[in-house]
PDB file of C-alpha atoms in Angstrom:
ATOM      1  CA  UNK A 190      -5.926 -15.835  96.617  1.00 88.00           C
ATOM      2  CA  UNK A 191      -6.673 -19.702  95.684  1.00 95.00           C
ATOM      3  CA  UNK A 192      -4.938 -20.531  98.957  1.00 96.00           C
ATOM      4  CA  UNK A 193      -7.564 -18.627 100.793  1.00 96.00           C
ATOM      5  CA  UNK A 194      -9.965 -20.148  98.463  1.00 97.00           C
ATOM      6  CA  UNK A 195      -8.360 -23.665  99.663  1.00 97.00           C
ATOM      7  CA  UNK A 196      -8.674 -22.501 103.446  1.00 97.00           C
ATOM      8  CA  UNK A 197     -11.925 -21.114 103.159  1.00 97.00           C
ATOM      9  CA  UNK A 198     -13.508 -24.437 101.600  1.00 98.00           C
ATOM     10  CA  UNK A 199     -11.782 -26.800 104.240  1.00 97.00           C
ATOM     11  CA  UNK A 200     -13.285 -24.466 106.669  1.00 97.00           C
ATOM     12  CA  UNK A 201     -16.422 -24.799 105.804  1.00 98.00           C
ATOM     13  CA  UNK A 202     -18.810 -27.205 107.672  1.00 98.00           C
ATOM     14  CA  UNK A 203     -20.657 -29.709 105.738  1.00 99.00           C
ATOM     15  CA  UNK A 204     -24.792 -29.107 105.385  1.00 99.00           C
ATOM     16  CA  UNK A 205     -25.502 -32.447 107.227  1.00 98.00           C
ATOM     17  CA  UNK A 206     -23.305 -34.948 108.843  1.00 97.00           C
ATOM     18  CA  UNK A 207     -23.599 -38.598 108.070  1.00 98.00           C
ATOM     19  CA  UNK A 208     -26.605 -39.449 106.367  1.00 98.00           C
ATOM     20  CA  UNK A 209     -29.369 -37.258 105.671  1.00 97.00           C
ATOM     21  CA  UNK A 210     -32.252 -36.773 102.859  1.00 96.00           C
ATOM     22  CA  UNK A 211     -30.870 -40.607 102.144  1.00 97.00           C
ATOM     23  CA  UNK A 212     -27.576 -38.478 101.323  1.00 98.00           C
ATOM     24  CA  UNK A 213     -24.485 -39.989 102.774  1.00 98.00           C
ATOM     25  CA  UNK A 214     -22.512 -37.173 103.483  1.00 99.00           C
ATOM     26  CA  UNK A 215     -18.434 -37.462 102.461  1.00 98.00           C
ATOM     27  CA  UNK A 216     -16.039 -37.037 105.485  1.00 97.00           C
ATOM     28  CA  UNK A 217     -13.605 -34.804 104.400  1.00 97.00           C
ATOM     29  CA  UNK A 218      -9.884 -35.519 105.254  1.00 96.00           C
ATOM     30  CA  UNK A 219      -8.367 -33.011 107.888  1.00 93.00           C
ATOM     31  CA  UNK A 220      -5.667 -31.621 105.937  1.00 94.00           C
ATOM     32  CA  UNK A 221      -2.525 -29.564 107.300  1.00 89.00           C
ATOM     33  CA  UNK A 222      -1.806 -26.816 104.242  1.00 92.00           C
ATOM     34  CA  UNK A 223       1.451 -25.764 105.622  1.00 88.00           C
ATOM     35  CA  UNK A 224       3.517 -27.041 102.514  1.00 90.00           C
ATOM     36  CA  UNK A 225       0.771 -26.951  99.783  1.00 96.00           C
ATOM     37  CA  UNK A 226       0.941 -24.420  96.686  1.00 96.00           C
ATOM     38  CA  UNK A 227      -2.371 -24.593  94.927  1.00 96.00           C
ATOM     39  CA  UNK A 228      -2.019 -24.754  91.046  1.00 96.00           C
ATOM     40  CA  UNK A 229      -3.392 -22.306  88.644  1.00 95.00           C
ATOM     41  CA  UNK A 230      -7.064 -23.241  87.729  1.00 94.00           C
ATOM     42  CA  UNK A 231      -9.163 -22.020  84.757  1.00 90.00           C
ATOM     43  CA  UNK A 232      -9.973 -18.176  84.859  1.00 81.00           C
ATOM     44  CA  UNK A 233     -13.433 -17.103  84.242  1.00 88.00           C
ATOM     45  CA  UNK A 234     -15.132 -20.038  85.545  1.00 94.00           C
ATOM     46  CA  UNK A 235     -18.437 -19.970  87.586  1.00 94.00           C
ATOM     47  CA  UNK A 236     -17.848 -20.371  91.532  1.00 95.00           C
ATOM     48  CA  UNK A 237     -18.922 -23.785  91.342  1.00 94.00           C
ATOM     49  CA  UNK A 238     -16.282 -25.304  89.066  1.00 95.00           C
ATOM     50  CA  UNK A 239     -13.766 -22.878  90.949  1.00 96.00           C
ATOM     51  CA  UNK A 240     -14.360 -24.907  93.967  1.00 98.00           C
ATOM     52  CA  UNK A 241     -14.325 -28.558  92.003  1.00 97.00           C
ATOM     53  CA  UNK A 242     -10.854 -27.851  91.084  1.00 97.00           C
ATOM     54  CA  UNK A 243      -9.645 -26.553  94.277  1.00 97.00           C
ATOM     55  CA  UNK A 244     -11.223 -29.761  95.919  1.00 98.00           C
ATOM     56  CA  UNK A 245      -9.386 -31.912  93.296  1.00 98.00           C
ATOM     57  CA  UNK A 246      -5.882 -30.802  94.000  1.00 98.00           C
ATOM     58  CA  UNK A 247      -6.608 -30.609  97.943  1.00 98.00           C
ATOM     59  CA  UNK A 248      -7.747 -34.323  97.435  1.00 97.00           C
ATOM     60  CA  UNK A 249      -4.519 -34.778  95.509  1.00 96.00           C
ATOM     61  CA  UNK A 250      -2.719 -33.157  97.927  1.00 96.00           C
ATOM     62  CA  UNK A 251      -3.763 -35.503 100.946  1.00 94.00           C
ATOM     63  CA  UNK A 252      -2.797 -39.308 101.636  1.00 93.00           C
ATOM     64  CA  UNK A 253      -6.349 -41.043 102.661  1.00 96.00           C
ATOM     65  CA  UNK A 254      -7.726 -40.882  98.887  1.00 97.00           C
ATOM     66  CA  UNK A 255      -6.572 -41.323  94.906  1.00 97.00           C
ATOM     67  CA  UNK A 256      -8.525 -39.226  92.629  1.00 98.00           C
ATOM     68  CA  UNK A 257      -9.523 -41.782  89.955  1.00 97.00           C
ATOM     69  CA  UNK A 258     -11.928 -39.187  87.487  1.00 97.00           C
ATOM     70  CA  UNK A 259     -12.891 -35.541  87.959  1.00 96.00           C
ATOM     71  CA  UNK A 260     -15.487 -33.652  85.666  1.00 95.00           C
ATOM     72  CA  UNK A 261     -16.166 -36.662  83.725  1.00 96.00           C
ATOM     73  CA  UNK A 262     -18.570 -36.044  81.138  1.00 96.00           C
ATOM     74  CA  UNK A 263     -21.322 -38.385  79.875  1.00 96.00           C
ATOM     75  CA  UNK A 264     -22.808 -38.334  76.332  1.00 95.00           C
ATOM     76  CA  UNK A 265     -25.148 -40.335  74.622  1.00 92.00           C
ATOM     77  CA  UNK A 266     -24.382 -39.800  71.344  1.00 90.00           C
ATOM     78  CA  UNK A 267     -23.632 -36.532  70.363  1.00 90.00           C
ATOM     79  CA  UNK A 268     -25.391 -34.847  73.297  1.00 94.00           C
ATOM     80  CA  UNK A 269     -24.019 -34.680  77.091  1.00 96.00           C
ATOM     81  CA  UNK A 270     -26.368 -36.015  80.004  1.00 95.00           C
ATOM     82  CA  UNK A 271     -24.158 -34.957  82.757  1.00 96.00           C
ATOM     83  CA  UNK A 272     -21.280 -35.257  84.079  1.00 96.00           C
ATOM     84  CA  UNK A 273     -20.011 -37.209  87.368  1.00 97.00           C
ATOM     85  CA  UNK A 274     -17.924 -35.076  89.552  1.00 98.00           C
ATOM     86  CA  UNK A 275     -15.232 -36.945  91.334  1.00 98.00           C
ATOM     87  CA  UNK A 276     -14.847 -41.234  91.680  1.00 98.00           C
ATOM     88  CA  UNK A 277     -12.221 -41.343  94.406  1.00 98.00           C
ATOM     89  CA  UNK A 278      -9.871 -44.855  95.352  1.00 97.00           C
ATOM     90  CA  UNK A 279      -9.682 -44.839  99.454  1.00 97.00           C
ATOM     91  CA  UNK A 280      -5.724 -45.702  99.479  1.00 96.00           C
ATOM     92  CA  UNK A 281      -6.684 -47.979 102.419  1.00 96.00           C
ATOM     93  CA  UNK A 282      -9.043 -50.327 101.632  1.00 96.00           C
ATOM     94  CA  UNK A 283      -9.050 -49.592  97.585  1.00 96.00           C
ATOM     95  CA  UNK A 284     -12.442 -48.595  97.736  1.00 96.00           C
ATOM     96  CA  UNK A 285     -14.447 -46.861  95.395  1.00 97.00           C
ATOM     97  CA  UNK A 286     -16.731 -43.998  96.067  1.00 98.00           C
ATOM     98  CA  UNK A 287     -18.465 -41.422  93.639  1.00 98.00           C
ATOM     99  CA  UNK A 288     -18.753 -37.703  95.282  1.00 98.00           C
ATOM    100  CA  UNK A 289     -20.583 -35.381  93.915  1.00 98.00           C
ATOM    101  CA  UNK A 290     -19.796 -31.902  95.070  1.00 99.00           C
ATOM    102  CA  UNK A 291     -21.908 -29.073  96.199  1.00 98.00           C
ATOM    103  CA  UNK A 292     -20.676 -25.247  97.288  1.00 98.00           C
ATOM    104  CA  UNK A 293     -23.937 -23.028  98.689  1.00 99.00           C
ATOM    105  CA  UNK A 294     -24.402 -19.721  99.896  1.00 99.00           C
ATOM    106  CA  UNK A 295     -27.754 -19.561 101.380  1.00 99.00           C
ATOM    107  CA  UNK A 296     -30.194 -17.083 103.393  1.00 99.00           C
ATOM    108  CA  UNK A 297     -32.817 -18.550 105.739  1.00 98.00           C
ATOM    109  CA  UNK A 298     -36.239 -17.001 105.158  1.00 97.00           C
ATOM    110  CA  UNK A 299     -37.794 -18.420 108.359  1.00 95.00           C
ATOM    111  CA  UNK A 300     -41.409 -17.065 107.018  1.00 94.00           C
ATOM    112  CA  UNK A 301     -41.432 -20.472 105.982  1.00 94.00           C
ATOM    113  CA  UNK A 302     -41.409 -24.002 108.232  1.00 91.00           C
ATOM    114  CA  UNK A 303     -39.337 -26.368 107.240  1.00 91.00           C
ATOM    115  CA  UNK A 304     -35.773 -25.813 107.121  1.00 90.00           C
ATOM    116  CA  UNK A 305     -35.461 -27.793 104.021  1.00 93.00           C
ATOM    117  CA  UNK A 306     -37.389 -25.285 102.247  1.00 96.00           C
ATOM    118  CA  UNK A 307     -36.101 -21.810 104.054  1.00 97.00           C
ATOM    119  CA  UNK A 308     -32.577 -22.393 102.202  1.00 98.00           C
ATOM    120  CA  UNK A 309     -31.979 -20.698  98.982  1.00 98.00           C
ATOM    121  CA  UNK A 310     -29.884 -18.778  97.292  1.00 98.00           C
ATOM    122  CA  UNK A 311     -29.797 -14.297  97.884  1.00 98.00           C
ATOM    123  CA  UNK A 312     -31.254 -13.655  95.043  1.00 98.00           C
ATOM    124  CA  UNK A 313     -34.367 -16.868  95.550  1.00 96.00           C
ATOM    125  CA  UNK A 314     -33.367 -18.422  92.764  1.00 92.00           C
ATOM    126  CA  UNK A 315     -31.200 -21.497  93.977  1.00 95.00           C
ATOM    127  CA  UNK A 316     -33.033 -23.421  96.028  1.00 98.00           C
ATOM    128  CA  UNK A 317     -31.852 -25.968  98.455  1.00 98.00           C
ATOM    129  CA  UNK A 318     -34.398 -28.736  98.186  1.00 98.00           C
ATOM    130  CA  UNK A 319     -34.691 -28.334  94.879  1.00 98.00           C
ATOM    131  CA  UNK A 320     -30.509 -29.029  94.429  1.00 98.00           C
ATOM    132  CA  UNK A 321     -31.026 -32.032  97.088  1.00 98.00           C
ATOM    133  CA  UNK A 322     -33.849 -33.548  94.866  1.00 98.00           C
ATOM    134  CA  UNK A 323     -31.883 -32.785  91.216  1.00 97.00           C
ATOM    135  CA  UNK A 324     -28.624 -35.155  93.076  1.00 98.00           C
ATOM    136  CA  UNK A 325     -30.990 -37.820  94.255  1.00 97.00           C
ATOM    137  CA  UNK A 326     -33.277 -38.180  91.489  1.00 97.00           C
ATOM    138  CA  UNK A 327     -30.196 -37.130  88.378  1.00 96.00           C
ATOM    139  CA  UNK A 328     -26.789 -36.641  89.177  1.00 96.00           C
ATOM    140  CA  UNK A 329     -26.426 -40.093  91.515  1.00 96.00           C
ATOM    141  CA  UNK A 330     -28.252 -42.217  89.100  1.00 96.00           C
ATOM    142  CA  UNK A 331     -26.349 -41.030  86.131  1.00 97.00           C
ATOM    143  CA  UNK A 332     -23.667 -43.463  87.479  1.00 96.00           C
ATOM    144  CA  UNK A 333     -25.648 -46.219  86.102  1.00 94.00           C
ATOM    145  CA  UNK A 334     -26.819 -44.777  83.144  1.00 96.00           C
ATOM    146  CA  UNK A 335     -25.716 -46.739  80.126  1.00 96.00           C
ATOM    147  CA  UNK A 336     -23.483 -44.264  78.870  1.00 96.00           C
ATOM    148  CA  UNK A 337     -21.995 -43.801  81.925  1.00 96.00           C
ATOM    149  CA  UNK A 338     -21.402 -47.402  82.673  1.00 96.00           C
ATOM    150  CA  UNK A 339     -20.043 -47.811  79.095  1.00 95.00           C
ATOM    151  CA  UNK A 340     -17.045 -44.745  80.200  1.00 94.00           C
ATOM    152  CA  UNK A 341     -15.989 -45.901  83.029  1.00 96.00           C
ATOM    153  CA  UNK A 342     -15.826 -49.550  81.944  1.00 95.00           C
ATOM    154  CA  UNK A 343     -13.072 -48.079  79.124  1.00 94.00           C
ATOM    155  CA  UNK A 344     -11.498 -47.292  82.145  1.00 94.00           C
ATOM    156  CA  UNK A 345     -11.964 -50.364  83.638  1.00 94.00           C
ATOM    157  CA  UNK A 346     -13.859 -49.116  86.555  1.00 94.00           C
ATOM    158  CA  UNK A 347     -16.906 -51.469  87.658  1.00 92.00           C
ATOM    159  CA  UNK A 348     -20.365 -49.121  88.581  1.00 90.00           C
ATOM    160  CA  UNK A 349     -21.520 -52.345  90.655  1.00 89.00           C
ATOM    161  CA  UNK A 350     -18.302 -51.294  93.276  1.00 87.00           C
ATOM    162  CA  UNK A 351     -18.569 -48.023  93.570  1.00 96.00           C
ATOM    163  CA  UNK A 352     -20.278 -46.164  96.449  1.00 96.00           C
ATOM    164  CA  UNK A 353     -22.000 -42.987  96.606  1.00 97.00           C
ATOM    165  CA  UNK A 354     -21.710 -39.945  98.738  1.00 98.00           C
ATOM    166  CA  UNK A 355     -22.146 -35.658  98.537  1.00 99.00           C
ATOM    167  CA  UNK A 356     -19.984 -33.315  99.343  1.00 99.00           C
ATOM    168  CA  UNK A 357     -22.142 -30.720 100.418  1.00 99.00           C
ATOM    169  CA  UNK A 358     -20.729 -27.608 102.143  1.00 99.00           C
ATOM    170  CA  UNK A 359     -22.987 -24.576 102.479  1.00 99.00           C
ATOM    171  CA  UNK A 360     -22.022 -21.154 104.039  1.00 99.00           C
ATOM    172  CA  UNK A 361     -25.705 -19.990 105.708  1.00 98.00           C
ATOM    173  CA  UNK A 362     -26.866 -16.253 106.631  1.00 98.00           C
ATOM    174  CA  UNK A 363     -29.630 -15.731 109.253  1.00 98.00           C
ATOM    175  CA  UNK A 364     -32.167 -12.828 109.308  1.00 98.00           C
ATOM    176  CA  UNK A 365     -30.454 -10.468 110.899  1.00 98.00           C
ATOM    177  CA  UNK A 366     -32.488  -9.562 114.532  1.00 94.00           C
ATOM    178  CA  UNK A 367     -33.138 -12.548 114.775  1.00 93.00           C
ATOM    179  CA  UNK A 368     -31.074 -14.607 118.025  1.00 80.00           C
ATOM    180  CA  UNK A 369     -32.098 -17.952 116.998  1.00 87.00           C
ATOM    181  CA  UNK A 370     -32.860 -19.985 114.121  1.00 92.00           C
ATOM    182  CA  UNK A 371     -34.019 -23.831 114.015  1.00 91.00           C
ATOM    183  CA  UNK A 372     -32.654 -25.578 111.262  1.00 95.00           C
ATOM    184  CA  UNK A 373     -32.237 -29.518 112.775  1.00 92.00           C
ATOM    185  CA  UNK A 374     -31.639 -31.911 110.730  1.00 95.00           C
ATOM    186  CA  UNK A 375     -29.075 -28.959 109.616  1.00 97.00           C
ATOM    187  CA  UNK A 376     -25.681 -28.471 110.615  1.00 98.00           C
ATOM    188  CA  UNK A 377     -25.452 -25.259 112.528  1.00 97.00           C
ATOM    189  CA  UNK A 378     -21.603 -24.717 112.370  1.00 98.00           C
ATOM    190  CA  UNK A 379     -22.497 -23.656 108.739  1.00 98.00           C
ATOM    191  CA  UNK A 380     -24.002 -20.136 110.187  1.00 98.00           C
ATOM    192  CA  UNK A 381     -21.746 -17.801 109.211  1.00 98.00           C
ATOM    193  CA  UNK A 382     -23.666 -13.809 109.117  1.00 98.00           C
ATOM    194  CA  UNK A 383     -26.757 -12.486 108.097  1.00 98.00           C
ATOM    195  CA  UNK A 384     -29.055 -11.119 105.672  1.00 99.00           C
ATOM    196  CA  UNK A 385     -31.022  -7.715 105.761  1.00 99.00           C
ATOM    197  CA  UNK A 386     -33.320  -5.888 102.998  1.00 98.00           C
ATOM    198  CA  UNK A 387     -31.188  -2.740 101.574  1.00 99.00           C
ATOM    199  CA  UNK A 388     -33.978  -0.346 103.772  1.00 98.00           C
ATOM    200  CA  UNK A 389     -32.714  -1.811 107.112  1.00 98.00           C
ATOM    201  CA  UNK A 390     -29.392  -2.060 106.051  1.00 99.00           C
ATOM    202  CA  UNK A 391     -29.183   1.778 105.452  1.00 98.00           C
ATOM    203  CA  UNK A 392     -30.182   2.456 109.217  1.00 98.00           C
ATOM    204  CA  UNK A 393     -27.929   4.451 111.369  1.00 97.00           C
ATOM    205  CA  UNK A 394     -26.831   1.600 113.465  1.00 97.00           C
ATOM    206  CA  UNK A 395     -24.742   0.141 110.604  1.00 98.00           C
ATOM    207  CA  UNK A 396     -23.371   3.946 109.855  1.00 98.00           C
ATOM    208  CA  UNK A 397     -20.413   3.504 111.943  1.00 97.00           C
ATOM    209  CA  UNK A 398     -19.033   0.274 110.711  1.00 98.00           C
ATOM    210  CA  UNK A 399     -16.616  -0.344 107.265  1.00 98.00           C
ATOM    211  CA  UNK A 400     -17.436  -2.110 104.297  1.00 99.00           C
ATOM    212  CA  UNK A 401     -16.107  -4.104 101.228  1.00 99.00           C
ATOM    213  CA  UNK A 402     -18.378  -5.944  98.696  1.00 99.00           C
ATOM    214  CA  UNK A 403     -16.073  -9.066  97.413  1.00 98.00           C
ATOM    215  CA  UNK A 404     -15.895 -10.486  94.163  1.00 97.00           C
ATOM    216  CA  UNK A 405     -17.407 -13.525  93.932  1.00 96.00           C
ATOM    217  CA  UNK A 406     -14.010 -15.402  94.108  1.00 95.00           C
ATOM    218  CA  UNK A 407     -13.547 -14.009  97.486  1.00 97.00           C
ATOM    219  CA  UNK A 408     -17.245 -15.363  99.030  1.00 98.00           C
ATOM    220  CA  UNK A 409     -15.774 -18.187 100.201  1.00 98.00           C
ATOM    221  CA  UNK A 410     -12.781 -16.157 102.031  1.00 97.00           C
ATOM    222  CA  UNK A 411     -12.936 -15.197 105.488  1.00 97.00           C
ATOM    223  CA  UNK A 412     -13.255 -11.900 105.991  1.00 98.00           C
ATOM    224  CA  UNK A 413      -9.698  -9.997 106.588  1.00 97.00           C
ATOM    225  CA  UNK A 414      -7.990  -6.408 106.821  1.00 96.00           C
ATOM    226  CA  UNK A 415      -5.959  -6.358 102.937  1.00 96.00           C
ATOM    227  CA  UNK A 416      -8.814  -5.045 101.367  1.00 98.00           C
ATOM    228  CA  UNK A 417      -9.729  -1.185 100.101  1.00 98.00           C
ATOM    229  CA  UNK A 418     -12.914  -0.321 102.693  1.00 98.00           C
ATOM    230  CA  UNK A 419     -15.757   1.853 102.298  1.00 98.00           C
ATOM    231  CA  UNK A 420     -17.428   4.269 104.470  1.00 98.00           C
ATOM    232  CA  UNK A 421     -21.539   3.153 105.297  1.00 98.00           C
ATOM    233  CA  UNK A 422     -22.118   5.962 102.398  1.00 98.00           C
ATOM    234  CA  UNK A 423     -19.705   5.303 100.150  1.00 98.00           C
ATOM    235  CA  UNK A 424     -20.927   1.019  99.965  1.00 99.00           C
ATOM    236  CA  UNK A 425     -24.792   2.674  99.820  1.00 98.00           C
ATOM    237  CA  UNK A 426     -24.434   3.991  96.319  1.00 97.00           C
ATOM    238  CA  UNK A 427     -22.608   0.474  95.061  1.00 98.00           C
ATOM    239  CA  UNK A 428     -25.367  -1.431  96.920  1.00 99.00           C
ATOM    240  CA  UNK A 429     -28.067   0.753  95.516  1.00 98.00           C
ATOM    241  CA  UNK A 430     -27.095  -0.067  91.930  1.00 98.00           C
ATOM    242  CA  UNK A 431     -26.755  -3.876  92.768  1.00 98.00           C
ATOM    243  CA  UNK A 432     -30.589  -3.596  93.991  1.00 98.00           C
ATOM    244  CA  UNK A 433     -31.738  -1.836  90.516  1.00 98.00           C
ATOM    245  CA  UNK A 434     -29.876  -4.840  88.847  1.00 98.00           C
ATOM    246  CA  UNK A 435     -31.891  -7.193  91.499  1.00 98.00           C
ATOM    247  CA  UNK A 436     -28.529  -8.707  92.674  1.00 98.00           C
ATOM    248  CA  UNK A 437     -28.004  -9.046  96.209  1.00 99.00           C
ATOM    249  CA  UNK A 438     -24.049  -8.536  97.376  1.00 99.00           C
ATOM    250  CA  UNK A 439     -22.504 -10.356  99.347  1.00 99.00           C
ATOM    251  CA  UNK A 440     -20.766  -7.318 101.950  1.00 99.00           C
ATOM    252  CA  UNK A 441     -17.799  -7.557 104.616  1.00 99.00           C
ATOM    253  CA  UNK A 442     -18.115  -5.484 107.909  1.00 99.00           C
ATOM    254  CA  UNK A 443     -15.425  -4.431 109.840  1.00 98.00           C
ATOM    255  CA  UNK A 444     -16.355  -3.203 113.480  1.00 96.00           C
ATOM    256  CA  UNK A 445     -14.189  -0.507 115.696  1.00 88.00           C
ATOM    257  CA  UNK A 446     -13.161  -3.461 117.751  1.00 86.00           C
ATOM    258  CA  UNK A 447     -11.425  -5.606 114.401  1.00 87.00           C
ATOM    259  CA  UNK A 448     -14.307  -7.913 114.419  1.00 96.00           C
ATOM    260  CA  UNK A 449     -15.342  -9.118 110.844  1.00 98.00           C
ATOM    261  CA  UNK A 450     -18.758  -9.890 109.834  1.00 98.00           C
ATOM    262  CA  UNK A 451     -20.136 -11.355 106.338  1.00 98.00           C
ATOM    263  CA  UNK A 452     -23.800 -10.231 105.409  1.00 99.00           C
ATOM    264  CA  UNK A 453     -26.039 -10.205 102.512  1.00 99.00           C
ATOM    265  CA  UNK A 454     -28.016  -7.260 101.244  1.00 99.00           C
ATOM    266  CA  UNK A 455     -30.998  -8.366  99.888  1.00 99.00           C
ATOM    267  CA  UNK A 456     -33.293  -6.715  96.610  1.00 98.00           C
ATOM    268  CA  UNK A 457     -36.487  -7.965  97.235  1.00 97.00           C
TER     269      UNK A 457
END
């Protein structure tokens, strides 16, 4: 399972290339996982951190960059400001460079213009601009925070040299009927499936198909045969009880033809 967790986050396309938002995004190094055995990583841990220490060890893993601090955490006094995600040494040129890294899932409601504000999270309670601004305005000027400076200078690690880029990698869902979404200055490789309200979704068209709601571990996967599928009806009734909770599942479809498709069914 973590090593489709591994493939599924190199897979997945960054939200922006180069700079956008005054966000510089980080290049990823093209790895080759033929040889690489993921480690154990905490249990019970939100998605998020799941992904920070799957991204550590693939970083490990590859030859372009030294992993200098990961998750460090920044207190003044007894209480903990933050926390900066990754400071990285390019083996190259001995560079430093702070990362901080982002994993989305997000539906596009194109009711509304910009594309900066249509991304958020199933549920609508993780937006995207609202992320972008928290990075910008906190998490890459906690770097030169006082308390921050004072860390890394134990470690003898200069904030004056080190540069600053995102990691941010987003899997997006469009409304489903919809052939065509605008979302420039936003990386389209990231579209991945759709989203439909639970009415739609129990139409007759999708009656034919198979279904498997993933744990949240498995989001990130690519959809794939080795799991237990449901009949349309069958998936209803766990859907159903996932809309009186007002959580919208993440579902895989498998076709007649052994196509895969990843959807969300929304609450609201």
């Amino acid at each position: 399972m973590l090593l489709q967790q591994c493939i599924g986050f190199i897979n997945t396309p960054p939200l922006w290339v180069n700079e956008q938002f005054g966000l510089q995004q980080f290049k990823f190094p093209e790895l080759q996982l033929k040889h690489f055995q993921p480690e154990p990583i905490p249990e019970r841990i939100r998605l998020g951190h799941q992904m920070e220490y799957l991204c550590k060890q693939l970083l490990a893993y590859d030859t372009q960059y030294d992993v200098v601090l990961h998750n460090l955490p920044v207190r003044a006094g007894k209480q903990t400001i933050g926390e900066i995600d990754f400071i990285l040494r390019e083996q190259a040129t001995h560079a430093l460079v702070h990362v901080e890294l982002t994993y989305k899932f997000y539906i596009i409601d194109t009711n509304i213009t910009a594309p900066v504000h249509q991304l958020m999270g199933p549920n609508r309670r993780d937006m995207f601009f609202t992320k972008m601004e928290k990075i910008k305005k906190e998490q890459i000027p906690l770097l030169r925070s006082a308390p921050a400076v004072s860390a890394l200078e134990q470690m003898g690690l200069s904030t004056e040299q080190i540069d600053h880029q995102v990691c941010y990698k987003a899997q997006l869902f469009y409304p489903y009927g919809i052939n065509k979404v605008h979302i420039r200055p936003l990386n389209k490789d990231c579209l991945v499936g759709f989203w439909l309200k639970f009415e739609d979704f129990k139409r007759k068209e999708f009656s034919s198909y198979s279904y498997y709601i993933p744990f949240k571990s498995q989001w990130v996967v690519a959809p794939h045969e080795n799991v237990s599928w449901s009949s349309h009806f069958e998936i209803l009734m766990d859907i159903n009880l996932r809309m009186i909770q007002e959580r919208a599942p993440m579902v895989w479809m498998r076709k007649a033809n052994g196509l895969y498709e990843k959807l969300f069914v929304v609450w609201w």
